[in-house]
Coordinates of C-alpha atoms and ligand atoms in Angstrom, one line a residue:
X1 CA 10.7 181.6 -189.3
X2 CA 7.5 182.2 -191.1
X3 CA 9.4 184.1 -193.7
X4 CA 8.5 181.6 -196.4
X5 CA 4.9 181.1 -195.2
X6 CA 3.4 184.0 -193.4
X7 CA 1.8 183.2 -190.0
X8 CA -1.5 184.7 -190.6
X9 CA -2.0 182.4 -193.7
X10 CA -1.3 179.4 -191.5
X11 CA -3.5 180.9 -188.6
X12 CA -6.5 181.5 -190.9
X13 CA -6.2 178.1 -192.4
X14 CA -6.0 176.4 -189.0
X15 CA -9.2 178.1 -187.9
X16 CA -11.4 175.9 -190.1
X17 CA -9.8 172.8 -188.3
X18 CA -9.9 173.9 -184.8
X19 CA -13.2 172.4 -183.9
X20 CA -12.4 169.0 -185.2
X21 CA -8.9 169.0 -183.8
X22 CA -10.2 169.9 -180.3
X23 CA -12.5 166.8 -180.4
X24 CA -9.8 164.6 -181.8
X25 CA -7.3 165.8 -179.2
X26 CA -9.7 165.2 -176.4
X27 CA -10.3 161.6 -177.5
X28 CA -6.6 161.1 -177.8
X29 CA -6.0 162.5 -174.2
X30 CA -8.7 160.1 -173.0
X31 CA -7.1 157.2 -174.9
X32 CA -3.7 157.7 -173.3
X33 CA -4.8 158.6 -169.8
X34 CA -5.2 154.8 -169.2
X35 CA -1.5 154.4 -170.1
X36 CA -0.5 156.8 -167.1
X37 CA 1.6 159.0 -169.6
X38 CA 2.2 162.6 -168.7
X39 CA 0.8 164.4 -171.8
X40 CA 3.0 167.6 -171.2
X41 CA 6.3 165.6 -171.0
X42 CA 5.0 163.9 -174.2
X43 CA 4.5 167.2 -176.0
X44 CA 7.9 168.4 -174.8
X45 CA 9.8 165.5 -176.2
X46 CA 7.9 165.7 -179.5
X47 CA 8.4 169.4 -179.8
X48 CA 12.0 169.2 -179.4
X49 CA 12.4 166.5 -182.2
X50 CA 14.0 167.6 -185.5
X51 CA 14.7 165.9 -188.8
X52 CA 17.0 167.5 -191.3
X53 CA 16.0 167.8 -195.0
X54 CA 18.2 166.8 -197.7
X55 CA 19.1 169.8 -200.0
X56 CA 19.1 167.2 -202.8
X57 CA 15.6 166.2 -202.0
X58 CA 13.6 169.3 -202.8
X59 CA 14.4 169.2 -206.4
X60 CA 12.6 166.3 -208.5
X61 CA 14.7 163.1 -208.4
X62 CA 15.1 160.6 -211.2
X63 CA 16.5 157.3 -212.2
X64 CA 19.0 156.2 -214.8
X65 CA 16.0 156.0 -217.0
X66 CA 14.5 159.4 -216.7
X67 CA 13.9 162.4 -214.6
X68 CA 10.6 164.4 -215.1
X69 CA 11.2 168.0 -213.5
X70 CA 8.1 169.7 -212.3
X71 CA 7.4 173.5 -212.6
X72 CA 9.1 176.1 -210.4
X73 CA 12.0 173.6 -209.6
X74 CA 14.8 174.9 -207.3
X75 CA 17.9 175.5 -209.3
X76 CA 20.4 176.3 -206.7
X77 CA 21.0 176.0 -203.0
X78 CA 19.4 179.4 -202.3
X79 CA 16.0 178.4 -204.0
X80 CA 16.4 174.9 -202.3
X81 CA 16.6 176.6 -198.9
X82 CA 13.4 178.7 -199.8
X83 CA 11.6 175.4 -200.4
X84 CA 13.0 173.8 -197.2
X85 CA 11.7 176.9 -195.2
X86 CA 8.3 176.4 -196.7
X87 CA 8.2 172.9 -195.3
X88 CA 9.5 174.0 -192.0
X89 CA 7.1 176.9 -191.6
X90 CA 4.3 174.5 -192.2
X91 CA 5.5 171.5 -190.0
X92 CA 8.0 173.1 -187.6
X93 CA 10.2 170.0 -187.1
X94 CA 12.6 170.4 -190.1
X95 CA 14.6 173.4 -189.1
X96 CA 17.9 172.1 -190.5
X97 CA 19.2 171.2 -194.0
X98 CA 21.8 168.6 -194.8
X99 CA 23.9 170.0 -197.9
X100 CA 25.8 168.0 -200.6
X101 CA 29.0 169.2 -202.2
X102 CA 29.8 170.0 -204.8
X103 CA 26.1 170.1 -205.8
X104 CA 25.6 173.0 -203.3
X105 CA 28.8 174.8 -203.9
X106 CA 28.7 178.7 -203.7
X107 CA 31.3 181.5 -203.9
X108 CA 30.3 183.1 -200.5
X109 CA 29.5 180.5 -197.6
X110 CA 29.1 183.2 -194.9
X111 CA 26.4 184.8 -197.2
X112 CA 24.7 181.4 -197.7
X113 CA 24.6 180.8 -194.0
X114 CA 23.0 184.3 -193.3
X115 CA 20.5 183.8 -196.1
X116 CA 19.5 180.3 -194.6
X117 CA 19.4 181.5 -191.0
X118 CA 17.1 184.4 -192.0
X119 CA 14.6 181.7 -192.7
X120 CA 15.1 180.2 -189.3
X121 CA 17.0 177.3 -190.8
X122 CA 20.5 176.0 -190.0
X123 CA 22.9 173.7 -191.7
X124 CA 23.1 170.1 -190.6
X125 CA 25.6 167.4 -191.4
X126 CA 27.4 168.0 -194.7
X127 CA 27.7 165.3 -197.5
X128 CA 30.8 164.8 -199.7
X129 CA 30.5 163.5 -203.3
X130 CA 33.2 161.4 -204.6
X131 CA 30.8 159.2 -206.7
X132 CA 30.9 161.6 -209.6
X133 CA 33.7 163.3 -211.4
X134 CA 34.0 167.0 -210.5
X135 CA 35.0 169.2 -213.5
X136 CA 38.7 169.8 -212.2
X137 CA 39.6 166.1 -211.5
X138 CA 42.8 164.7 -212.9
X139 CA 41.9 161.0 -213.6
X140 CA 38.4 159.7 -212.7
X141 CA 36.5 158.3 -209.8
X142 CA 35.3 155.7 -212.3
X143 CA 37.3 152.9 -210.6
X144 CA 36.9 154.3 -207.1
X145 CA 37.7 157.3 -205.0
X146 CA 39.1 156.9 -201.4
X147 CA 40.0 153.3 -202.3
X148 CA 41.3 153.9 -205.9
X149 CA 44.5 152.1 -206.7
X150 CA 46.1 155.4 -207.9
X151 CA 47.3 157.4 -205.0
X152 CA 46.8 160.7 -206.9
X153 CA 43.1 160.0 -207.3
X154 CA 42.8 159.0 -203.6
X155 CA 44.4 162.3 -202.6
X156 CA 41.9 164.2 -204.6
X157 CA 39.1 162.3 -202.9
X158 CA 40.5 163.0 -199.5
X159 CA 41.0 166.7 -200.5
X160 CA 37.2 166.9 -201.5
X161 CA 36.2 165.6 -198.2
X162 CA 38.5 168.1 -196.3
X163 CA 37.1 170.9 -198.5
X164 CA 33.5 169.7 -197.3
X165 CA 34.8 170.1 -193.7
X166 CA 35.8 173.6 -194.5
X167 CA 32.6 174.5 -196.2
X168 CA 30.6 172.9 -193.3
X169 CA 32.6 174.9 -190.8
X170 CA 31.6 178.2 -192.6
X171 CA 27.9 177.2 -192.5
X172 CA 27.9 176.1 -188.9
X173 CA 27.6 172.4 -189.5
X174 CA 28.9 169.8 -186.9
X175 CA 29.5 166.7 -189.0
X176 CA 30.6 165.1 -192.3
X177 CA 28.8 162.0 -194.0
X178 CA 31.0 159.9 -196.2
X179 CA 29.2 157.6 -198.5
X180 CA 31.5 156.2 -201.3
X181 CA 30.4 154.2 -204.3
X182 CA 33.6 152.4 -204.4
X183 CA 33.4 148.7 -205.4
X184 CA 33.5 146.2 -208.3
X185 CA 31.2 144.9 -210.9
X186 CA 33.2 141.7 -211.7
X187 CA 34.8 139.0 -209.6
X188 CA 38.5 139.6 -209.4
X189 CA 38.0 143.3 -210.3
X190 CA 39.1 144.5 -206.8
X191 CA 41.3 143.0 -204.0
X192 CA 38.9 143.2 -201.2
X193 CA 41.6 143.5 -198.5
X194 CA 43.8 146.2 -200.0
X195 CA 40.7 148.2 -201.1
X196 CA 39.6 148.3 -197.4
X197 CA 43.1 149.2 -196.2
X198 CA 43.1 152.1 -198.7
X199 CA 39.8 153.2 -197.4
X200 CA 41.0 153.3 -193.9
X201 CA 44.3 155.2 -194.7
X202 CA 42.3 157.7 -196.7
X203 CA 39.6 158.2 -194.0
X204 CA 42.4 158.6 -191.4
X205 CA 43.6 161.6 -193.4
X206 CA 40.1 163.1 -193.3
X207 CA 39.6 162.3 -189.8
X208 CA 42.6 164.2 -188.8
X209 CA 40.9 167.4 -190.2
X210 CA 37.8 167.1 -188.1
X211 CA 37.1 169.9 -185.6
X212 CA 36.9 168.7 -181.9
X213 CA 33.2 168.9 -181.8
X214 CA 32.5 167.3 -185.2
X215 CA 31.5 163.8 -186.0
X216 CA 32.2 161.8 -189.1
X217 CA 29.3 159.5 -190.3
X218 CA 30.2 156.3 -192.2
X219 CA 27.4 155.2 -194.6
X220 CA 27.2 151.5 -195.7
X221 CA 25.3 150.3 -198.6
X222 CA 25.3 146.8 -200.0
X223 CA 25.3 147.5 -203.8
X224 CA 24.6 150.3 -206.5
X225 CA 26.4 151.7 -208.4
X226 CA 28.7 148.8 -208.0
X227 CA 26.8 145.4 -208.5
X228 CA 29.2 142.8 -207.5
X229 CA 31.2 144.2 -204.4
X230 CA 31.0 147.4 -202.4
X231 CA 33.9 148.4 -200.1
X232 CA 31.6 149.6 -197.2
X233 CA 28.8 147.2 -197.8
X234 CA 27.3 146.5 -194.4
X235 CA 26.8 147.7 -190.9
X236 CA 29.6 145.4 -189.6
X237 CA 32.2 146.7 -192.0
X238 CA 31.1 150.3 -191.1
X239 CA 31.3 149.6 -187.4
X240 CA 34.9 148.0 -187.8
X241 CA 36.0 151.1 -189.6
X242 CA 34.4 153.6 -187.3
X243 CA 36.1 151.8 -184.3
X244 CA 39.4 151.8 -186.2
X245 CA 39.1 155.5 -186.9
X246 CA 38.3 156.8 -183.6
X247 CA 35.6 158.2 -181.3
X248 CA 34.4 160.9 -183.7
X249 CA 33.6 158.3 -186.3
X250 CA 30.1 157.0 -186.1
X251 CA 27.8 154.8 -188.2
X252 CA 25.0 156.2 -190.2
X253 CA 22.1 153.9 -191.2
X254 CA 20.3 154.7 -194.5
X255 CA 17.1 152.5 -194.2
X256 CA 17.2 151.8 -197.9
X257 CA 20.9 150.5 -197.7
X258 CA 19.9 146.8 -196.6
X259 CA 19.2 143.8 -198.5
X260 CA 15.5 142.7 -198.5
X261 CA 14.1 141.5 -195.3
X262 CA 17.1 142.7 -193.3
X263 CA 16.0 143.4 -189.6
X264 CA 17.1 147.0 -189.6
X265 CA 15.8 147.8 -186.0
X266 CA 18.0 144.9 -184.7
X267 CA 21.1 146.7 -186.6
X268 CA 20.0 149.9 -184.7
X269 CA 20.0 148.2 -181.4
X270 CA 23.4 146.5 -182.2
X271 CA 25.0 150.0 -183.1
X272 CA 23.5 151.6 -180.0
X273 CA 24.9 148.9 -177.8
X274 CA 28.3 149.4 -179.5
X275 CA 28.0 153.1 -178.9
X276 CA 28.5 153.8 -182.6
X277 CA 25.1 154.9 -183.8
X278 CA 25.5 158.5 -185.2
X279 CA 22.6 159.0 -187.4
X280 CA 19.9 158.2 -189.9
X281 CA 18.9 158.6 -193.7
X282 CA 15.1 158.1 -193.5
X283 CA 13.4 156.8 -196.5
X284 CA 11.4 153.7 -197.5
X285 CA 11.8 150.9 -200.0
X286 CA 10.2 147.9 -201.5
X287 CA 13.0 146.3 -203.4
X288 CA 16.4 148.0 -203.4
X289 CA 17.6 151.6 -202.4
X290 CA 14.4 153.0 -203.8
X291 CA 14.6 156.2 -201.7
X292 CA 10.8 156.3 -201.5
X293 CA 8.9 158.5 -198.9
X294 CA 9.5 157.5 -195.2
X295 CA 6.7 155.4 -193.8
X296 CA 5.0 155.0 -197.2
X297 CA 5.7 151.2 -197.6
X298 CA 6.6 149.9 -194.1
X299 CA 5.5 152.3 -191.4
X300 CA 5.6 149.5 -188.7
X301 CA 9.3 149.1 -189.4
X302 CA 9.9 152.9 -188.9
X303 CA 7.9 152.5 -185.5
X304 CA 10.2 149.5 -184.5
X305 CA 13.3 151.5 -185.2
X306 CA 12.0 154.5 -183.0
X307 CA 11.0 151.8 -180.4
X308 CA 14.8 150.8 -180.1
X309 CA 15.8 154.5 -180.0
X310 CA 13.3 155.5 -177.4
X311 CA 13.9 152.3 -175.2
X312 CA 17.7 153.2 -175.3
X313 CA 17.0 156.8 -174.5
X314 CA 15.0 155.8 -171.4
X315 CA 18.1 153.8 -170.5
X316 CA 20.4 156.8 -171.0
X317 CA 22.2 154.7 -173.8
X318 CA 21.5 157.3 -176.7
X319 CA 23.8 160.2 -177.5
X320 CA 23.2 162.9 -180.1
X321 CA 21.8 161.3 -183.1
X322 CA 21.6 163.0 -186.5
X323 CA 18.1 162.5 -187.9
X324 CA 18.1 163.2 -191.6
X325 CA 15.8 162.4 -194.5
X326 CA 17.4 161.1 -197.8
X327 CA 14.8 160.4 -200.4
X328 CA 14.3 160.9 -204.2
X329 CA 10.9 162.2 -205.3
X330 CA 10.6 161.1 -208.9
X331 CA 6.8 161.4 -209.4
X332 CA 5.4 163.8 -206.5
X333 CA 6.0 167.4 -205.7
X334 CA 9.1 167.0 -203.5
X335 CA 7.6 169.6 -200.9
X336 CA 4.5 167.5 -200.5
X337 CA 6.4 164.3 -200.1
X338 CA 8.9 165.9 -197.6
X339 CA 5.9 167.2 -195.6
X340 CA 4.2 163.8 -195.4
X341 CA 7.5 162.0 -194.6
X342 CA 8.3 164.3 -191.8
X343 CA 4.9 163.7 -190.5
X344 CA 5.5 159.8 -190.7
X345 CA 8.7 160.2 -188.8
X346 CA 7.3 162.3 -186.0
X347 CA 4.3 159.9 -185.7
X348 CA 6.6 156.9 -185.5
X349 CA 8.6 158.7 -182.8
X350 CA 5.3 159.7 -180.9
X351 CA 4.0 156.2 -181.0
X352 CA 7.3 154.8 -179.6
X353 CA 6.8 157.3 -176.6
X354 CA 3.5 155.4 -175.9
X355 CA 5.1 152.0 -175.4
X356 CA 5.0 150.7 -171.9
X357 CA 8.7 149.5 -171.6
X358 CA 8.4 148.2 -168.0
X359 CA 5.7 145.8 -169.0
X360 CA 7.4 145.0 -172.3
X361 CA 10.7 144.0 -170.2
X362 CA 8.5 142.0 -167.8
X363 CA 6.7 140.2 -170.6
X364 CA 10.2 139.5 -172.3
X365 CA 11.6 138.3 -169.0
X366 CA 9.0 135.6 -168.9
X367 CA 8.7 134.7 -172.5
X368 CA 5.2 136.1 -172.8
X369 CA 5.6 136.5 -176.4
X370 CA 1.9 137.4 -177.1
X371 CA 1.9 140.1 -174.3
X372 CA 5.2 141.7 -175.6
X373 CA 3.8 141.8 -179.1
X374 CA 0.5 143.2 -177.8
X375 CA 2.4 146.0 -175.9
X376 CA 4.2 147.1 -179.1
X377 CA 1.0 146.9 -181.2
X378 CA -1.0 148.7 -178.6
X379 CA 1.2 151.8 -178.9
X380 CA 1.5 151.5 -182.7
X381 CA -2.3 151.3 -183.0
X382 CA -2.9 154.7 -181.2
X383 CA -3.6 157.5 -183.7
X384 CA -1.1 160.3 -182.6
X385 CA -2.1 162.6 -185.3
X386 CA -4.3 164.7 -183.1
X387 CA -1.2 165.1 -180.7
X388 CA 1.1 166.1 -183.5
X389 CA -1.5 168.5 -185.0
X390 CA -2.2 170.1 -181.7
X391 CA 1.6 170.7 -181.1
X392 CA 1.9 172.2 -184.6
X393 CA -1.2 174.5 -183.8
X394 CA 0.4 175.6 -180.5
X395 CA 3.6 176.4 -182.2
X396 CA 1.7 178.3 -185.0
X397 CA 2.5 175.8 -187.6
X398 CA -0.2 174.1 -189.9
X399 CA -2.6 171.6 -188.5
X400 CA -2.9 170.4 -192.1
X401 CA 0.4 171.3 -193.9
X402 CA -0.5 169.9 -197.3
X403 CA -3.8 171.7 -197.4
X404 CA -2.1 175.0 -196.5
X405 CA 0.8 174.4 -199.0
X406 CA -1.8 173.7 -201.8
X407 CA -3.5 177.0 -201.1
X408 CA -0.2 178.9 -201.7
X409 CA 0.1 177.9 -205.5
X410 CA 3.8 178.0 -204.5
X411 CA 5.4 176.2 -207.6
X412 CA 3.2 178.1 -210.0
X413 CA 4.3 181.4 -208.5
X414 CA 7.9 180.2 -208.4
X415 CA 7.8 179.1 -212.0
X416 CA 7.3 182.8 -212.8
X417 CA 10.6 183.8 -211.2
X418 CA 12.8 180.6 -211.4
X419 CA 14.7 179.7 -214.6
X420 CA 13.0 176.7 -216.2
X421 CA 15.0 173.6 -215.6
X422 CA 14.2 172.2 -219.2
X423 CA 12.6 168.9 -220.2
X424 CA 13.2 165.4 -218.8
X425 CA 16.7 164.1 -218.4
X426 CA 18.1 161.1 -216.3
X427 CA 20.0 160.8 -213.1
X428 CA 19.1 161.0 -209.5
X429 CA 19.1 164.9 -209.3
Ligands
LRH1 C1 23.7 156.9 -201.6 C2 22.9 157.9 -200.8 C3 24.0 158.9 -200.0 C4 23.9 160.2 -200.7 C5 23.2 159.9 -201.9 C6 22.4 161.0 -202.4 O1 22.7 156.0 -202.1 O2 22.2 157.4 -199.9 O3 23.5 159.1 -198.7 O4 25.1 160.9 -200.8 O5 22.3 158.8 -201.5
MN2 MN1 21.8 158.1 -197.8

């Protein structure tokens, strides 16, 4: 760690914030002393939290209309890891990266692993991609991949997922996320039943190749790129399939993969109760799968999701959850967006640790609706920034990561050594 951003740069930058932080932190400690919360155990929980960065999220994202790459864009997985290391050296809670294949394909995976670990970063859950045609495909994924009517196309999609597992094993990963775009744009285009059967038989072939200690994450999404029907469209379908496949199959909740006004925190509670919650793709959205910065539109919802997680954790109902970010940064420097997003996520978690769950349960058990709402809002209203900043300082990370990042002129410097990615194009990456 601190290979991408030197410790002394951070230490010197922190000096100018120390006085302010000490005051803010003292006020914070006084504020929560009334909630009989042990500050050391609070800091311990927050210090052990980690959220993985998406390798595809450090490059500028785009839409079907356009993509406006910035200067010093990372052009390959090695440069993407460098950028992820900058973020982790500054914030300290993003020490893992979730890769995407074939976007991050290399010739030498052990070398990539070594390079990555030299930055104090490790590889998290790997993602397969059968929503684009790889160069060597016979046929096409145009009409589907794991659910395609043509067995040879399904077999190629199954093989690509099994190859992902092999690449992940070489990188030290412990899981595979499978999101497929399979679906239809017209009524009558697909047979809903047979396409789901084909999905399950294809996934069973992939499931068989999972190492003992791996998990397989099923990612549901209601629409896009298919705009009439999507095979794995909602949490219920994902749950049924995960149950059908076996105990290593779990459900991944991408916050953007829900129709407007869906109560996502209740879906999280359901999947926890059903022992099938495996992970998250954090982001935020106003309309569709906008992949906006976490906590940028609806931070209260992010808090309510962590409220379900922390409550379940206190009841011993939560098993190892893969926390990951999945965002597309179309108009900001991806590094700055990921710094702020990781901050929003750790803040939401920290606020959930301030909820008085005993009193909440008592209020719920006597229908004291105002009291239960107040208990949540009280925790949500507490400014936890001083706590998270103090933890960063104590772990030698940046009190104000954006400020330090901007002092580095990082992208300007990288634009001198990285190949220019050329003008605007279109597409998500
Ligand atoms: C699909 C999705 C999926 C990734 C892709 C980049 O919308 O959320 O998780 O594979 O984005
Ligand atoms: Mn996703």
